[in-house]
């Protein structure tokens, strides 16, 4: 029987090649681990929480048979994991510092990641609870947040419709006010809203947690006030299922949208509303109100504060950027460890010793820039998250301090999160697949860990703003910067991420920008300031080009919409250029800020090597942008390519230690190829033995089908017969 295959089990020692790699490290991986976690104390706490999950006596968190479970079974078991997770949180006091709300506790994200599986309840804490906190008034929060805390109310965020995604203004779901005393549906005390899906294309479609898990939804719908006036989209809390038996509420049709490429633990759902009645006060009323007569009123707040509804969206995008770092760090951990263990190709014609595939330059060129990107995305996501928290704190205050936040400041961070989300998720999605390919045939195995990781991650270039659409939002905001530079109104931009554009944009508009790369030697190309200046120049030039292209097209008689459409491809280049500058700049500055804190000189050196590789690689990869106007000359472009190879050599001795610094346990990694001990081949064979297809001998298809061919002879040729 296949399950009796003698693999010898797992060796008790670490693979010698991997052990040797760890002796080469020139820095302390533990210090970078602490940096990722936030402090040495946080690292200890994370490991404690991971051990709690891994060693849970119920064994509900075991992921070893995930690949063999039907989708329904995985969804149900994921719910079981969530319930057990909440039990554990209550038992060890997670949430005790946040009035019992576990999802607001600093340990929550850590313990959820320790589960190492997707939970169907995810949208509850990522979108639903933050919406209540941000958009609902104090009275509403006092009513609903305790229900969320106790997990009586489980919610989702229902914006996307089957016919409408990113275009919020195109949403068709309606919330129509009905005054108390009106005859017919909705006649309840204090007035009500009638929620309707008036067309097939208005049916909510794709919201996570909506299909089978949640009992409430934060529905985004057009508000029709008591005078019949459309006041635009607002948020409405709609109960979708009974709190007693989880049955659908009257007028609600709801279910799962069906199997997806991946991420199938999650019940992405659809919902149709037919005259669903909710109380008037179920409209989120922090920034706008409708009284019991149906009179609509916006509360007086600063222009920037009126944009607070975007803060949750931007926070989710910053989380997605951090997720791109974490996923890419997992992918590179698998691929780099395996590349150190896997040997192929003899060292010489008469040698019997094979090369580690990690020593091949093409393998390094595939993997090390992705490793650098994974680190880079971490520094950027952390900075963006800090900036968003600071802005949210000021906006939520709604005091004089809150009023000092300008629309320019909010717009700029919107551009930052949009650009980074688009760029980082594209690189991560492509990069994880490149990591799989770098593992050869074994990367195609489910036991490699790559198939599930890739298919689960592939949603990210689409969710929370499609990566091909977000550049329009980025450029729309940056074009305001160009306009403000032209009119001399740049003060507000000085406090934003886009301030680096002011000087070069002004010079270009005035015809004074004739800069070229100052590098006079190959070594000079490995200067962070030289690379930063190149990224700055490119971003400014491409932005000015788009502004001038649109202006010229309109001047020649094109409608503005046609001119805008004609510039879309260039806008994508601008967004990538803006992202690349921010990524490199924040990477370098982030390392400088940490120097002497959690990391010492040796860690700074190796992180700076990664930063330089990131900067050089992306100039090499998109060198046409830098050659186009002569900023780089041909010799400097060749130096860039040569310096990229130099950085590969510098990083090579530290490659395994850099992925070890991620401190991703085998339980979380779920990869036969990426095991910490490097015992890849026994792990692959052990995984093969577990397949239910190997449970019986002969195989499950023999008696009913294969036997008819081999024994009964249904395939025996008996001579010529007539053809139909």
XYZ file of C-alpha atoms in Angstrom:
724
model
C 0.000 0.000 0.000
C 1.228 3.488 -0.857
C 0.779 4.593 2.728
C 3.407 2.041 3.764
C 6.067 3.853 1.718
C 9.225 3.794 3.877
C 10.344 7.419 4.174
C 12.282 7.007 7.364
C 10.217 9.734 8.981
C 11.692 13.138 9.645
C 15.390 13.302 10.549
C 16.086 14.739 13.993
C 18.784 17.000 12.586
C 18.710 20.028 10.302
C 19.698 19.600 6.667
C 23.449 20.229 6.489
C 23.217 22.725 3.629
C 20.660 24.819 5.484
C 22.662 24.616 8.707
C 25.754 25.773 6.839
C 23.871 28.703 5.337
C 22.957 29.935 8.811
C 26.609 30.055 9.860
C 27.330 32.562 7.068
C 25.037 35.277 8.417
C 26.722 38.586 9.200
C 23.864 39.867 11.381
C 21.528 38.698 14.139
C 18.189 37.524 12.639
C 16.541 37.840 16.052
C 16.952 41.610 15.999
C 15.114 41.865 12.693
C 12.453 39.493 14.034
C 11.948 41.944 16.902
C 11.727 44.775 14.381
C 8.956 42.975 12.488
C 7.058 42.297 15.711
C 7.596 45.747 17.189
C 9.743 44.786 20.191
C 11.456 41.797 21.843
C 8.492 41.563 24.206
C 6.096 41.421 21.260
C 8.140 38.583 19.739
C 7.867 36.579 22.953
C 4.130 37.251 23.100
C 3.607 36.232 19.457
C 5.426 32.964 19.997
C 3.308 32.278 23.081
C 0.095 32.838 21.139
C 1.297 30.708 18.233
C 2.122 27.875 20.658
C -1.331 28.207 22.218
C -2.951 27.648 18.816
C -0.526 24.965 17.656
C -0.877 22.932 20.847
C -4.614 23.378 21.389
C -5.935 20.018 22.668
C -9.066 20.130 20.494
C -6.842 19.837 17.391
C -9.365 21.997 15.541
C -6.577 24.245 14.253
C -4.774 21.415 12.437
C -4.312 22.281 8.761
C -2.665 19.083 7.541
C -5.676 17.772 5.617
C -6.869 21.124 4.196
C -6.069 20.107 0.629
C -8.321 17.042 0.874
C -11.441 18.708 2.279
C -14.520 19.708 0.281
C -15.152 23.439 0.244
C -18.220 23.125 2.482
C -16.229 21.127 5.028
C -13.454 23.715 5.047
C -15.944 26.539 5.561
C -17.593 24.728 8.463
C -14.255 23.880 10.054
C -13.121 27.481 9.639
C -16.196 28.533 11.611
C -15.260 25.974 14.263
C -11.779 27.515 14.384
C -13.247 30.963 14.888
C -15.496 29.834 17.731
C -12.621 28.016 19.434
C -10.431 31.086 18.895
C -12.938 33.286 20.731
C -13.087 30.750 23.558
C -9.303 30.889 23.873
C -9.274 34.685 23.761
C -11.781 34.847 26.602
C -9.846 32.257 28.608
C -6.538 34.169 28.466
C -7.957 37.678 28.771
C -7.590 38.991 25.236
C -9.983 41.931 25.079
C -9.815 42.690 28.800
C -7.972 45.954 28.073
C -10.482 46.989 25.402
C -13.741 46.649 27.303
C -14.115 43.040 26.250
C -13.774 43.686 22.507
C -11.213 41.116 21.376
C -10.916 42.497 17.843
C -9.610 45.816 19.230
C -6.986 44.128 21.410
C -3.358 44.413 20.305
C -3.080 40.596 20.446
C -5.975 39.980 18.061
C -4.153 40.239 14.744
C -1.322 38.112 16.092
C -3.495 35.273 17.303
C -5.608 35.321 14.123
C -2.457 34.963 12.014
C -1.368 32.116 14.285
C -4.426 30.146 13.118
C -2.831 30.062 9.646
C -6.163 29.632 7.910
C -8.773 32.006 6.500
C -11.729 32.750 8.771
C -15.204 33.480 7.331
C -15.717 36.182 9.983
C -12.843 38.346 8.676
C -14.937 41.245 7.372
C -16.595 41.644 10.766
C -13.499 43.145 12.368
C -11.811 44.543 9.266
C -14.749 46.547 7.889
C -17.950 46.210 9.921
C -16.821 47.210 13.422
C -14.555 50.038 12.144
C -17.519 51.448 10.193
C -19.661 51.558 13.327
C -16.858 53.266 15.240
C -16.114 55.786 12.491
C -19.531 56.604 11.052
C -22.110 55.994 13.775
C -22.959 58.472 16.509
C -22.385 57.841 20.205
C -25.882 56.536 20.881
C -25.665 54.056 17.993
C -22.257 52.859 19.115
C -23.545 52.241 22.658
C -26.297 50.070 21.190
C -24.388 48.083 18.597
C -20.775 47.767 19.750
C -21.634 45.644 22.822
C -23.497 43.253 20.521
C -20.403 43.064 18.302
C -18.208 42.592 21.358
C -20.281 39.615 22.494
C -20.473 38.173 18.957
C -24.283 38.375 18.957
C -24.049 40.759 16.029
C -21.729 39.532 13.263
C -21.477 41.892 10.338
C -20.080 42.545 6.908
C -19.612 45.540 4.627
C -22.005 45.367 1.671
C -20.996 47.843 -1.003
C -20.232 45.996 -4.232
C -23.148 45.090 -6.497
C -23.187 42.525 -9.254
C -23.187 45.337 -11.822
C -21.119 47.922 -9.923
C -17.772 47.729 -8.146
C -15.430 50.646 -7.635
C -17.855 53.230 -9.029
C -19.648 54.081 -5.778
C -21.776 56.765 -7.413
C -23.185 54.101 -9.739
C -24.617 51.977 -6.928
C -28.332 51.300 -7.348
C -29.453 49.947 -3.963
C -31.885 52.428 -2.397
C -32.863 53.400 1.126
C -36.128 55.359 0.966
C -37.434 57.238 3.992
C -40.955 56.479 5.226
C -42.514 58.782 7.812
C -44.322 57.448 10.857
C -48.052 57.474 10.189
C -47.703 56.664 6.529
C -49.927 53.825 5.545
C -48.260 50.698 4.257
C -44.849 49.139 4.784
C -42.368 51.041 6.901
C -44.919 52.733 9.120
C -43.029 52.390 12.406
C -42.372 54.762 15.270
C -39.896 57.506 14.447
C -39.865 56.696 10.756
C -38.041 54.045 8.799
C -36.087 53.147 5.705
C -37.187 50.789 2.967
C -34.137 49.014 1.539
C -34.548 47.831 -2.036
C -32.552 46.200 -4.790
C -34.521 47.700 -7.696
C -32.664 45.921 -10.519
C -30.783 42.709 -11.106
C -27.523 44.668 -11.321
C -28.204 46.225 -7.906
C -28.003 42.895 -6.055
C -25.118 43.002 -3.593
C -22.451 40.592 -4.768
C -18.977 39.703 -3.438
C -19.019 41.069 0.138
C -17.102 38.673 2.361
C -18.900 37.132 5.370
C -22.243 38.013 3.746
C -23.237 34.650 2.293
C -23.765 32.324 5.259
C -22.009 33.832 8.297
C -23.189 37.350 9.144
C -26.514 38.388 10.607
C -26.098 42.105 9.874
C -24.694 44.073 6.973
C -23.504 47.647 6.693
C -25.290 48.308 3.408
C -24.163 51.134 1.164
C -27.250 52.578 -0.533
C -28.600 55.765 -2.101
C -30.476 57.785 0.510
C -33.879 59.074 -0.641
C -35.090 61.556 1.974
C -38.610 62.533 3.000
C -38.888 64.941 0.079
C -37.877 62.270 -2.408
C -34.450 63.831 -2.943
C -31.512 61.536 -3.698
C -28.819 62.502 -1.168
C -26.169 60.125 -2.471
C -24.784 56.969 -0.902
C -24.855 56.484 2.851
C -24.380 53.612 5.282
C -27.325 51.657 6.700
C -27.257 48.846 9.228
C -29.506 46.066 7.909
C -30.291 42.881 9.801
C -30.048 39.993 7.357
C -30.652 36.987 9.605
C -32.503 36.175 12.810
C -30.535 36.340 16.056
C -32.445 33.277 17.289
C -32.099 30.732 14.474
C -30.047 32.488 11.751
C -32.964 32.329 9.313
C -33.230 35.076 6.703
C -35.141 38.194 7.640
C -38.297 39.090 5.658
C -37.460 40.491 2.239
C -33.818 39.359 2.344
C -32.507 36.787 -0.106
C -28.921 35.906 0.669
C -26.396 33.181 -0.097
C -22.860 32.284 -1.128
C -21.728 33.265 -4.646
C -20.072 29.891 -5.272
C -16.539 28.488 -5.540
C -13.737 30.895 -6.410
C -10.160 30.457 -7.595
C -9.145 30.450 -3.946
C -10.009 31.892 -0.521
C -12.897 29.445 -0.355
C -13.238 29.339 3.430
C -14.783 32.767 3.009
C -18.462 32.926 2.112
C -18.439 35.853 -0.285
C -22.128 36.451 -0.721
C -25.009 37.968 -2.620
C -28.000 39.765 -1.128
C -31.228 41.001 -2.674
C -33.427 43.363 -0.656
C -37.150 43.561 -1.359
C -38.883 46.209 0.751
C -36.760 45.460 3.807
C -37.815 47.752 6.651
C -35.237 49.101 9.106
C -35.606 51.839 11.767
C -34.701 55.412 10.851
C -31.860 55.340 13.366
C -30.217 52.438 11.512
C -28.684 55.021 9.204
C -25.113 55.831 10.296
C -25.581 59.331 11.737
C -22.214 60.655 12.857
C -21.868 63.093 9.972
C -25.393 63.331 8.552
C -28.870 62.919 10.011
C -32.448 62.437 8.909
C -35.074 63.450 11.453
C -38.459 61.800 11.985
C -39.948 64.070 9.326
C -37.445 62.845 6.748
C -35.439 66.085 6.715
C -31.830 65.497 5.726
C -29.026 67.493 7.329
C -25.273 67.277 7.098
C -23.424 68.090 10.279
C -20.998 70.981 10.058
C -17.477 69.606 10.000
C -14.276 70.502 8.197
C -13.948 69.573 4.531
C -11.372 66.970 5.490
C -13.518 65.531 8.282
C -16.290 64.973 5.763
C -13.942 62.466 4.145
C -13.643 60.308 7.262
C -15.612 57.558 5.548
C -12.540 57.116 3.352
C -10.302 56.496 6.355
C -11.582 52.948 6.879
C -11.044 52.213 3.188
C -7.501 53.616 3.345
C -6.759 51.640 6.511
C -7.857 48.462 4.756
C -5.562 49.331 1.854
C -2.650 49.837 4.258
C -3.459 46.422 5.754
C -3.402 44.976 2.250
C 0.058 46.485 1.694
C 1.255 44.888 4.933
C -0.382 41.659 3.795
C 1.601 41.833 0.569
C 4.767 42.021 2.654
C 3.767 39.061 4.822
C 2.706 36.888 1.889
C 5.839 37.699 -0.089
C 7.966 37.017 2.987
C 6.331 33.592 3.233
C 6.853 32.901 -0.456
C 10.513 33.901 -0.402
C 11.046 31.890 2.782
C 9.820 28.750 1.018
C 11.743 29.379 -2.191
C 15.052 30.513 -0.679
C 15.230 27.691 1.870
C 14.400 25.153 -0.803
C 16.957 26.720 -3.172
C 19.616 26.240 -0.493
C 18.686 22.560 -0.090
C 18.038 21.652 -3.722
C 21.137 20.729 -5.715
C 21.303 20.512 -9.470
C 24.127 20.657 -12.007
C 27.676 19.492 -11.259
C 30.337 21.955 -10.191
C 32.668 20.761 -12.930
C 32.882 18.134 -15.646
C 34.723 15.672 -13.414
C 32.994 16.567 -10.151
C 30.313 14.513 -8.430
C 29.237 17.395 -6.209
C 26.152 19.269 -7.364
C 25.554 23.016 -7.064
C 23.039 24.560 -4.712
C 20.547 26.195 -7.040
C 20.715 29.292 -4.822
C 24.231 29.818 -6.193
C 22.955 30.319 -9.740
C 22.729 34.007 -10.602
C 19.422 33.591 -12.410
C 17.903 32.078 -9.249
C 19.245 34.958 -7.167
C 17.904 37.478 -9.685
C 14.478 35.851 -9.446
C 14.320 35.678 -5.658
C 16.463 38.347 -4.012
C 14.610 41.357 -5.481
C 11.391 39.780 -4.190
C 12.985 39.371 -0.776
C 13.973 43.048 -0.897
C 10.436 44.006 -1.917
C 8.956 42.006 0.967
C 11.094 43.956 3.441
C 10.419 47.229 1.642
C 6.651 46.754 1.774
C 6.879 46.197 5.533
C 8.522 49.561 6.182
C 6.044 51.329 3.934
C 2.922 49.671 5.339
C 4.050 50.502 8.853
C 4.608 54.168 8.021
C 1.302 54.526 6.165
C -0.540 52.873 9.051
C 1.053 55.294 11.524
C 0.107 58.280 9.353
C -3.480 57.074 8.989
C -3.866 56.546 12.719
C -2.609 60.085 13.361
C -5.033 61.588 10.832
C -7.939 59.500 12.095
C -7.256 60.613 15.658
C -7.366 64.249 14.597
C -10.459 63.783 12.441
C -12.364 61.857 15.083
C -11.658 64.637 17.538
C -13.584 67.109 15.354
C -12.093 69.919 17.406
C -10.098 72.899 16.221
C -7.169 70.552 15.785
C -9.255 68.279 13.580
C -10.320 71.229 11.470
C -6.693 71.997 10.637
C -6.484 68.872 8.492
C -6.930 69.932 4.895
C -8.520 68.136 1.995
C -5.068 68.182 0.412
C -3.626 66.185 3.315
C -6.425 63.611 3.197
C -6.239 63.479 -0.602
C -2.502 62.890 -0.577
C -2.666 59.925 1.785
C -5.536 58.590 -0.334
C -3.182 58.786 -3.322
C -0.448 57.076 -1.310
C -2.598 54.154 -0.192
C -4.109 53.759 -3.664
C -0.735 53.779 -5.404
C 0.926 51.432 -2.923
C -2.008 49.031 -2.862
C -1.923 48.771 -6.660
C 1.853 48.398 -6.966
C 2.526 46.148 -3.955
C -0.254 43.635 -4.581
C 0.732 43.331 -8.233
C 4.340 42.621 -7.276
C 3.315 40.217 -4.515
C 0.843 38.262 -6.663
C 3.351 37.911 -9.493
C 6.192 37.380 -7.041
C 4.623 34.491 -5.135
C 4.025 32.735 -8.447
C 7.649 33.411 -9.433
C 8.732 31.854 -6.132
C 6.702 28.775 -7.010
C 8.266 28.557 -10.456
C 11.712 28.936 -8.883
C 11.036 25.693 -6.995
C 10.669 23.659 -10.179
C 8.286 20.710 -10.324
C 7.958 20.340 -6.555
C 6.523 23.842 -6.398
C 3.473 22.483 -8.217
C 2.656 20.166 -5.318
C -0.059 21.183 -2.887
C 2.336 20.183 -0.120
C 4.738 22.896 -1.294
C 2.337 25.417 0.215
C 2.331 27.562 -2.907
C -0.965 26.585 -4.577
C -3.133 27.541 -1.613
C -1.110 30.674 -0.885
C -1.256 31.849 -4.499
C -4.951 31.207 -5.054
C -5.878 32.814 -1.736
C -3.730 35.866 -2.476
C -4.937 36.456 -6.034
C -7.977 38.407 -4.823
C -5.785 41.258 -3.603
C -5.067 42.956 -6.936
C -8.849 43.284 -7.342
C -10.415 43.880 -3.912
C -10.605 47.379 -2.401
C -9.966 48.986 -5.763
C -8.888 47.217 -8.934
C -5.184 47.709 -9.602
C -5.831 49.009 -13.107
C -8.375 51.560 -11.855
C -6.615 52.930 -8.772
C -3.967 54.838 -10.792
C -6.750 57.142 -11.998
C -7.479 58.123 -8.407
C -3.779 58.645 -7.759
C -3.260 60.885 -10.769
C -6.488 62.811 -10.204
C -5.071 63.927 -6.861
C -1.542 64.539 -8.139
C -2.885 66.695 -10.975
C -4.253 68.990 -8.273
C -0.667 69.333 -7.084
C 0.370 70.411 -10.579
C -2.443 72.957 -10.642
C -1.490 74.293 -7.209
C 2.145 74.591 -8.262
C 1.048 76.637 -11.273
C -0.974 78.972 -9.045
C 1.638 79.135 -6.283
C -0.639 77.526 -3.672
C 1.642 74.766 -2.420
C 1.602 75.289 1.357
C -0.823 72.447 2.076
C 1.273 70.023 0.052
C 4.322 70.597 2.270
C 2.813 68.286 4.911
C 2.112 65.407 2.518
C 3.840 62.388 1.009
C 3.772 64.137 -2.359
C 5.902 67.108 -1.238
C 8.914 65.625 -3.039
C 7.213 66.516 -6.347
C 6.893 70.260 -5.707
C 10.403 71.362 -6.638
C 10.910 69.338 -9.819
C 7.339 69.916 -11.053
C 7.745 73.669 -10.670
C 11.095 73.586 -12.471
C 9.669 71.511 -15.330
C 6.640 73.751 -15.737
C 8.959 76.754 -15.923
C 11.266 75.028 -18.392
C 14.184 75.011 -15.977
C 14.443 71.284 -15.282
C 17.303 69.879 -17.334
C 18.752 67.547 -14.749
C 20.593 64.342 -15.483
C 21.873 61.600 -13.217
C 25.028 62.844 -11.437
C 26.644 59.388 -11.130
C 30.125 59.549 -12.638
C 31.102 55.940 -11.905
C 29.624 52.519 -11.355
C 30.153 52.811 -7.598
C 28.210 56.089 -7.555
C 25.141 54.227 -8.806
C 25.057 52.401 -5.474
C 24.323 55.613 -3.595
C 20.818 55.827 -2.111
C 20.633 59.580 -2.777
C 21.448 59.047 -6.458
C 18.734 56.406 -6.785
C 16.210 58.500 -4.859
C 16.846 61.475 -7.147
C 16.286 59.269 -10.193
C 12.936 58.072 -8.877
C 11.974 61.644 -7.978
C 12.796 62.955 -11.440
C 10.915 60.172 -13.196
C 7.762 60.624 -11.127
C 7.719 64.400 -11.637
C 8.406 64.141 -15.374
C 5.699 61.562 -16.018
C 3.194 63.570 -13.971
C 3.904 66.779 -15.868
C 3.680 64.869 -19.149
C 0.191 63.603 -18.269
C -0.943 67.077 -17.228
C 0.331 68.562 -20.474
C -1.097 65.729 -22.589
C -4.598 66.264 -21.187
C -4.290 70.043 -21.484
C -3.105 69.830 -25.101
C -5.819 67.354 -26.103
C -8.533 69.590 -24.660
C -6.996 72.630 -26.372
C -7.171 70.754 -29.672
C -10.909 70.245 -29.249
C -11.211 66.904 -27.494
C -13.823 66.562 -24.780
C -12.216 66.357 -21.349
C -13.506 62.796 -20.876
C -11.857 61.712 -24.135
C -8.610 63.436 -23.186
C -8.709 61.712 -19.815
C -9.324 58.331 -21.425
C -6.426 58.914 -23.787
C -4.080 59.454 -20.842
C -5.036 56.372 -18.818
C -2.035 54.271 -19.818
C 0.296 57.121 -18.929
C -1.515 57.485 -15.611
C -0.609 53.916 -14.759
C 3.048 54.792 -15.315
C 2.702 57.859 -13.090
C 1.148 55.808 -10.300
C 3.913 53.208 -10.480
C 6.547 55.945 -10.487
C 4.954 57.621 -7.454
C 4.830 54.245 -5.682
C 8.433 53.433 -6.508
C 9.665 56.738 -5.088
C 7.660 56.341 -1.881
C 8.683 52.703 -1.477
C 12.395 53.378 -1.884
C 12.391 56.571 0.171
C 10.423 55.034 3.045
C 12.589 51.909 2.949
C 15.828 53.879 3.289
C 14.478 56.337 5.859
C 12.805 53.547 7.824
C 16.130 51.744 8.203
C 17.795 54.985 9.320
C 15.088 55.594 11.919
C 15.537 52.107 13.387
C 19.336 52.291 13.499
C 20.506 52.153 17.088
C 17.086 51.135 18.371
C 16.108 47.511 17.779
C 18.785 46.937 15.149
C 22.513 47.461 15.297
C 25.185 48.283 12.691
C 25.294 44.776 11.216
C 21.527 44.686 10.697
C 21.591 48.171 9.171
C 24.224 47.052 6.661
C 22.255 44.044 5.440
C 18.976 46.008 5.308
C 20.681 48.760 3.337
C 21.896 46.076 0.921
C 18.271 45.067 0.398
C 17.232 48.684 -0.068
C 19.921 49.293 -2.682
C 18.973 46.097 -4.498
C 15.338 47.227 -4.537
C 16.300 50.640 -5.907
C 18.658 49.287 -8.555
C 16.435 46.413 -9.653
C 13.394 48.564 -10.377
C 15.446 51.091 -12.321
C 16.927 48.215 -14.320
C 13.488 46.698 -14.858
C 11.914 49.966 -16.052
C 15.049 51.557 -17.467
C 13.190 52.967 -20.465
C 11.478 55.526 -18.226
C 14.878 56.841 -17.152
C 16.487 56.768 -20.591
C 13.495 58.354 -22.334
C 14.398 61.973 -21.569
C 18.120 61.399 -21.119
C 18.153 61.471 -17.319
C 20.200 58.278 -17.491
C 22.652 57.727 -20.302
C 23.499 54.345 -21.791
C 26.604 53.914 -19.648
C 24.710 54.663 -16.444
C 22.028 52.170 -17.449
C 24.759 49.535 -17.886
C 26.185 50.453 -14.474
C 22.753 49.946 -12.939
C 22.595 46.438 -14.337
C 26.120 45.657 -13.142
C 25.417 47.050 -9.676
C 22.328 44.861 -9.389
C 24.593 41.821 -9.798
C 26.975 43.199 -7.183
C 24.102 43.498 -4.714
C 23.088 39.886 -5.404
C 26.592 38.818 -4.345
C 26.376 40.904 -1.174
C 23.042 39.450 -0.169
C 23.853 35.820 -1.005
C 25.578 34.933 2.326
C 22.674 36.392 4.289
C 19.795 35.093 2.165
C 18.710 32.239 4.437
C 19.179 34.290 7.593
C 17.033 37.064 6.098
C 14.118 34.676 5.584
C 14.742 33.081 8.986
C 14.314 36.564 10.460
C 10.647 36.388 9.463
C 10.299 33.736 12.186
C 7.436 31.987 10.396
C 6.792 28.657 12.081
C 6.335 25.473 10.077
C 2.756 25.375 11.394
C 2.021 28.729 9.743
C 4.129 28.135 6.643
C 2.416 24.836 5.772
C 5.164 23.992 3.272
C 7.151 20.822 2.737
C 9.679 22.898 0.776
C 10.098 25.709 3.297
C 10.603 23.692 6.480
C 12.964 25.273 8.978
C 14.962 22.039 9.287
C 15.319 21.735 5.505
C 14.213 18.080 5.465
C 12.324 18.626 2.249
C 12.272 15.200 0.649
C 10.978 13.221 3.657
C 8.283 15.888 4.055
C 7.200 15.570 0.420
C 6.920 11.789 0.703
C 5.076 11.951 4.031
C 2.568 14.358 2.471
C 2.056 11.976 -0.447
C 1.201 9.137 1.915
C -1.607 11.180 3.518
C -3.587 11.544 0.302
C -6.952 9.703 0.625
C -6.341 8.424 -2.888
C -3.699 6.179 -1.302
C -5.966 4.866 1.466
C -6.794 1.521 -0.188
C -4.986 -1.003 -2.317
C -5.810 -1.269 -5.151
C -7.030 2.243 -5.783
C -10.676 3.351 -5.396
C -11.353 3.324 -9.129
C -10.109 -0.184 -9.805
C -13.109 -2.440 -9.086
C -15.735 -0.265 -10.746
C -13.820 0.986 -13.761
C -10.196 0.030 -14.353
C -10.875 -3.687 -13.801
C -13.288 -3.661 -16.734
C -10.398 -2.750 -19.014
C -7.633 -4.881 -17.583
C -9.570 -8.014 -16.569
C -12.941 -7.970 -18.294
C -11.458 -6.927 -21.607
C -13.886 -4.206 -22.712
C -11.021 -2.633 -24.613
C -9.924 -5.789 -26.454
C -9.750 -5.316 -30.205
C -11.958 -7.973 -31.885
C -11.594 -7.042 -35.490
C -13.170 -4.561 -37.879
C -16.685 -3.448 -37.061
C -18.999 -1.093 -38.856
C -18.601 2.584 -37.997
C -21.543 4.733 -37.046
